[in-house]
C-alpha positions as MATLAB code, in Angstrom:
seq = 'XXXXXXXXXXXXXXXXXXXXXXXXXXXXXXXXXXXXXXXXXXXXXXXXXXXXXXXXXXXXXXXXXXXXXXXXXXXXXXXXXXXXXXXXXXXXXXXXXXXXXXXXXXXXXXXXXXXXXXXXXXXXXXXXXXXXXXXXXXXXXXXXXXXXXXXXXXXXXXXXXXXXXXXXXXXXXXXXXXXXXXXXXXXXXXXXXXXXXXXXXXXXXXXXXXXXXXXXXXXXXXXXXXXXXXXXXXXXXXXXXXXXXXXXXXXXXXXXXXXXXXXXXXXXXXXXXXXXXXXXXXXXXXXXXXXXXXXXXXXXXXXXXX';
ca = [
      59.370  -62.651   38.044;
      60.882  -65.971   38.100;
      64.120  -67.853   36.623;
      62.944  -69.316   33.843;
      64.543  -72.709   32.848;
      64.389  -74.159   29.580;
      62.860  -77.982   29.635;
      64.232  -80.852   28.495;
      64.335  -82.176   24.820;
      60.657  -83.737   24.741;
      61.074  -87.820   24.936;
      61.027  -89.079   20.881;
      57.366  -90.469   19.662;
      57.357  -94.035   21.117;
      55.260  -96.817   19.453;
      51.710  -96.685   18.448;
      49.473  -97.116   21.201;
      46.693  -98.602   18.607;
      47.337 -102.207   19.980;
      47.082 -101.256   23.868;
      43.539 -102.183   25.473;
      42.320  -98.914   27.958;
      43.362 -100.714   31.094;
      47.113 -100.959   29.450;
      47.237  -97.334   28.892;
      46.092  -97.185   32.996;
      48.733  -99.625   33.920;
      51.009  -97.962   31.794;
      50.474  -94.184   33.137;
      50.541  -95.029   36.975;
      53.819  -96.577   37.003;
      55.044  -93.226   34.889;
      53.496  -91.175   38.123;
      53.933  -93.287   40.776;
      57.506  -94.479   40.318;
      57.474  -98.462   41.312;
      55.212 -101.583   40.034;
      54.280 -101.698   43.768;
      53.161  -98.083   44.084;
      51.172  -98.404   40.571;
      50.023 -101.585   41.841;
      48.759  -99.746   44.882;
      47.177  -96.750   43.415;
      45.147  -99.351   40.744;
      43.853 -101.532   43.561;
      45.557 -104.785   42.287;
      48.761 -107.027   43.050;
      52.595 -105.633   42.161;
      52.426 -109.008   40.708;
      49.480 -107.820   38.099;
      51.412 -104.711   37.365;
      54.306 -106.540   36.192;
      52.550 -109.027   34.201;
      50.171 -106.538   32.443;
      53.761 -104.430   30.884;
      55.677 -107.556   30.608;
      52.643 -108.532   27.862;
      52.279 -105.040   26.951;
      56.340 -105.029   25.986;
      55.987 -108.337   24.059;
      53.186 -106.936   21.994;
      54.370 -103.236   21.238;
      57.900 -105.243   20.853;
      59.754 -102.438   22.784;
      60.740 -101.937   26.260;
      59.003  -99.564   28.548;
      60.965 -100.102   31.652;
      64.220 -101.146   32.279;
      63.907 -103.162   35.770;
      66.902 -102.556   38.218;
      67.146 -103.458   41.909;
      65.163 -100.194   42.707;
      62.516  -98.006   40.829;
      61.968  -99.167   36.939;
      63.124  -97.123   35.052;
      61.046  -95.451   32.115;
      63.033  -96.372   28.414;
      62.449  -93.445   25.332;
      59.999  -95.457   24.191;
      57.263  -95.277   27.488;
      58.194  -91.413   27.645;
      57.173  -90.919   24.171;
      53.818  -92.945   24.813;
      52.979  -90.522   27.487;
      51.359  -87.733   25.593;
      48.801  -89.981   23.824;
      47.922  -92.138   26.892;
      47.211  -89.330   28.746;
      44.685  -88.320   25.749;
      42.868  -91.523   26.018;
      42.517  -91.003   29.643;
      41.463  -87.799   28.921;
      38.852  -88.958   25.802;
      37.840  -91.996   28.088;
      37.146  -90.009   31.275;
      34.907  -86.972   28.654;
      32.963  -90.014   27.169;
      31.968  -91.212   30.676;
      31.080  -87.858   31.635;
      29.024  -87.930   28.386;
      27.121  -91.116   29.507;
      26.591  -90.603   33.006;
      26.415  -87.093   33.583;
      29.405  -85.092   35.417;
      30.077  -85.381   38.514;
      28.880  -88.901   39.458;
      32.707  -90.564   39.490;
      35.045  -89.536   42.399;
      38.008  -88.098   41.631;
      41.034  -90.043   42.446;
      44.752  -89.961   41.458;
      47.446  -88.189   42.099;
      48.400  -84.407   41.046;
      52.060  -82.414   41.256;
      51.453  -78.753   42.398;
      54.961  -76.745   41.901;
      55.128  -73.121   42.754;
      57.236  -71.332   44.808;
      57.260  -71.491   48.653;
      55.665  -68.199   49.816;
      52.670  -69.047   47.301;
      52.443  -72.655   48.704;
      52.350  -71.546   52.281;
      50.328  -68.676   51.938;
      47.801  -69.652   49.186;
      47.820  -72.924   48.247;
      48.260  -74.640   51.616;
      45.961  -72.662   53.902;
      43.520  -71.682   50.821;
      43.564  -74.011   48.265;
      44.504  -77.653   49.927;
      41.746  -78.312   52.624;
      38.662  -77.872   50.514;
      40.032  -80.127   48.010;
      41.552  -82.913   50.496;
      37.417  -81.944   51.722;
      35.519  -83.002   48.883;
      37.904  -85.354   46.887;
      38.943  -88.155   49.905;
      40.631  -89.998   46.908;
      43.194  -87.568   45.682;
      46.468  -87.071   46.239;
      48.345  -84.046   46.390;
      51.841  -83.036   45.655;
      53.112  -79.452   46.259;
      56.532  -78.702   44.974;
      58.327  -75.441   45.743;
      60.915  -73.953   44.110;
      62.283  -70.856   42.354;
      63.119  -72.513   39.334;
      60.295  -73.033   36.929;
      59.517  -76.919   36.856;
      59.640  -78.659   33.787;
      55.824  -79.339   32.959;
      56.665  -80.653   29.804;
      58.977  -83.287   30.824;
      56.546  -84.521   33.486;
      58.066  -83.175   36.947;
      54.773  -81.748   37.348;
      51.283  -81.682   36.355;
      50.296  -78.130   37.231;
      52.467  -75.032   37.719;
      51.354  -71.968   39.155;
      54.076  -69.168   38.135;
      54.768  -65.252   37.906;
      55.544  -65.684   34.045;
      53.203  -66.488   30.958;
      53.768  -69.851   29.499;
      51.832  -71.102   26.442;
      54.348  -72.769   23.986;
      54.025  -76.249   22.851;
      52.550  -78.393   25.201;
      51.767  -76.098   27.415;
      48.304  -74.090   28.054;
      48.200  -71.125   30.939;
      46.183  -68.329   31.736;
      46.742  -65.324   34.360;
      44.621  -65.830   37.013;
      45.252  -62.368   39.207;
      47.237  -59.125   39.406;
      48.240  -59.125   42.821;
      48.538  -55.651   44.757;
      51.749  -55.365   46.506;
      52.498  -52.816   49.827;
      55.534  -52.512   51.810;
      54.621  -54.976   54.524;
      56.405  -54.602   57.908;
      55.573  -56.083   61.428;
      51.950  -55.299   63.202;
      53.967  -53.942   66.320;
      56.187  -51.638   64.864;
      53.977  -50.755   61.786;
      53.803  -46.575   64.067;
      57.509  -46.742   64.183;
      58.108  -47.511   60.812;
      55.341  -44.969   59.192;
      57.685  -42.012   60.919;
      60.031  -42.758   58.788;
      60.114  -41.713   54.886;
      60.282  -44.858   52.626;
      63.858  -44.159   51.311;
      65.436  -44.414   55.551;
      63.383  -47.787   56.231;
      65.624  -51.066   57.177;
      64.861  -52.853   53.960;
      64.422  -56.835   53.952;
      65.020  -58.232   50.107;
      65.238  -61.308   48.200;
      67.950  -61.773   46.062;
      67.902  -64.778   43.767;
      70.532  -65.806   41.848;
      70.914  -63.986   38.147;
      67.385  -63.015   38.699;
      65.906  -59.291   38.372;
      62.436  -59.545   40.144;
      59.694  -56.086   40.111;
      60.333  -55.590   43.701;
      64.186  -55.625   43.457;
      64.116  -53.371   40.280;
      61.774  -50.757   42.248;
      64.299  -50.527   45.268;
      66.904  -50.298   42.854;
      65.384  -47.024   41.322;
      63.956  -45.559   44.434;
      66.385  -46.445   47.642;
      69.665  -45.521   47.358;
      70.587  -47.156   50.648;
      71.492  -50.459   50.445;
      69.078  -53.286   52.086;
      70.154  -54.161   55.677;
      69.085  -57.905   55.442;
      69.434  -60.064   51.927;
      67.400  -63.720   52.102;
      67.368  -65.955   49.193;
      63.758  -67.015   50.348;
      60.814  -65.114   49.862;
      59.408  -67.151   53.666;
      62.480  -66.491   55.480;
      61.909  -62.445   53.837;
      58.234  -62.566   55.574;
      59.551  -64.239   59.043;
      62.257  -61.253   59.280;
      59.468  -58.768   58.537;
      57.484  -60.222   61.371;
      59.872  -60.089   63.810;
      60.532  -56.571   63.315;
      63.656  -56.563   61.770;
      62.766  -54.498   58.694;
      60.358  -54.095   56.068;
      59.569  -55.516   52.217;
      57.493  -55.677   49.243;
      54.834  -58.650   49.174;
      50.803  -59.341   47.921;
      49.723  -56.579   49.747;
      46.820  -59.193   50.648;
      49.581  -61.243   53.243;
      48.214  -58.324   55.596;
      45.176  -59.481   55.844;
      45.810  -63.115   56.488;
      48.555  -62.573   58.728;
      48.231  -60.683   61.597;
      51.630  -60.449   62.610;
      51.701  -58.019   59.415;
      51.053  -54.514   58.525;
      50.797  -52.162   55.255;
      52.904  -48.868   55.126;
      51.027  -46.874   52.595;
      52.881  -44.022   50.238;
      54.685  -45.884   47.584;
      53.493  -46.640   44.232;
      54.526  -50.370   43.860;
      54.836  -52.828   40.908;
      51.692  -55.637   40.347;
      52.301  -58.953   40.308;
      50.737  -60.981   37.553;
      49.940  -64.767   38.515;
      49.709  -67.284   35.978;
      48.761  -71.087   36.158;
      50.102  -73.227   33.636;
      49.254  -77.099   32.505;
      49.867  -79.982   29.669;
      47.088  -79.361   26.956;
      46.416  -83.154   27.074;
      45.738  -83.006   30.569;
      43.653  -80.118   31.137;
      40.129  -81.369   31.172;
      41.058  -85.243   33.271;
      38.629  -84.291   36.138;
      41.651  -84.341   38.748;
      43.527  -81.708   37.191;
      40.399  -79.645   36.389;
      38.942  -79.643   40.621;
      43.050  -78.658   41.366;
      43.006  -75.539   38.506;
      39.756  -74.353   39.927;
      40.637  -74.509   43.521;
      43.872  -72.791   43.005;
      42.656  -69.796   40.496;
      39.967  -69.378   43.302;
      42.481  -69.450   46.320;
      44.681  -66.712   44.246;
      42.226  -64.812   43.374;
      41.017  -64.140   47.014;
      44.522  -62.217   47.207;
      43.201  -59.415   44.753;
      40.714  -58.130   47.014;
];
């Protein structure tokens, strides 16, 4: 249902990680996801100064440079890109062997994790649904939700977790549908007895058009309204705040009814599912932050199927 956009070239193999210590490979990965020495510095509870010392030594003995230091943000070099995939599976190895010793559940979950999925999902699902009980029970992680119609590039790190309308399982990359979403013509509460005198093909439609883009809902108008829509959005939010204020009516999760009450269903048509998928990095699957944020999302989606 979405644009797809192809990723960037992965980063070349960088050095052998064989000579880092763990707490290298930690120093190492939170300046990748945090951006600065300070912000690493920060997130791992120590001095900017520490940060800077710990890769300055780490440089000396991989003899390569990680990151190019500029008057702003360091910058990552080829060579810390391509160490990314393997120190994320030592953090992932170390974090399953304390598991192993003390038992599941008995270190809190901290760190940060990028959420990108589009806006009506984040605002109806992930936000409402999906946010508070985690921000409830893990105090210590942070969360990053990043909307946009153009599928993010998981492999190249700009995020950590996707949750999309299109299968992706290549390389890198692990995902699973999590629901088929119902869909209804959804129109405003208030005028949902107008609107149900009227046969589907003379409604006021509201679509989305996105650019070079065919999506299910677009394609079904297509075959069965001849009449043009009478308002176009390039946002599937701005699509639902037209709806509510009664200027026409579209096709969305048929659940959005029940969680909004400014909206109704008009029954009669026979409309395309959506399938929902969520999508990660293999290496990162099982690190306990990302595991709590693919639970808490598949369960927040699936409430929609009902």
């Amino acid at each position: 249902m979405r644009r797809r956009i192809a990723p960037k070239t992965a980063p070349a193999p960088g050095p052998d990680l064989g000579a880092a210590a763990w707490d290298d490979v930690r120093v190492i990965l939170a300046v990748l996801r945090h951006g600065s020495f300070t912000a690493a510095a920060r997130a791992l509870g120590t001095e900017q100064s520490t940060v800077s010392r710990r890769i300055a030594a780490l440089e000396a003995a991989l003899g390569v440079a990680l990151f190019e230091r500029g008057r702003r943000a360091p910058t990552p070099t080829e060579a810390a890109l391509g160490l990314r995939p393997a120190a994320e599976r030592i953090e992932a190895e170390i974090g399953q062997l304390i598991d192993a010793a003390t038992g599941p559940g008995t270190r809190a979950i901290r760190g940060r994790v990028r959420i990108a999925t589009t806006d009506e999902l984040a605002a109806h699902v992930l936000v409402p649904r999906a946010l508070p009980g985690l921000r409830a029970a893990h105090r210590e992680l942070t969360l990053e939700v990043l909307t946009s119609y153009a599928a993010a590039d998981l492999i190249g790190h700009q995020a950590d977790v996707a949750v999309r309308f299109f299968p992706t399982t290549r390389g890198e990359l692990i995902g699973r549908r999590i629901a088929r979403l119902p869909t209804a013509i959804l129109c405003a509460r208030g005028r949902a007895a107008a609107w149900r005198r009227r046969p589907v093909t003379a409604l006021d439609w509201i679509a989305v058009e996105l650019a070079g883009l065919a999506t299910p809902e677009s394609t079904w108008l297509a075959a069965h309204v001849a009449r043009p829509p009478s308002l176009l959005c390039s946002s599937y939010q701005v699509q639902l705040a037209a709806i509510r204020a009664g200027l026409g009516v579209g096709i969305g999760p048929r659940a959005y009814a029940r969680f909004d009450r400014g909206l109704a269903v008009l029954d009669g048509a026979d409309l395309p599912a959506l399938d929902v998928y969520l999508v990660t990095r293999r290496a990162i699957r099982h690190l306990p932050r990302i595991a709590v944020v693919l639970d808490a999302i598949a369960a927040a989606v699936g409430e929609l199927t009902g």
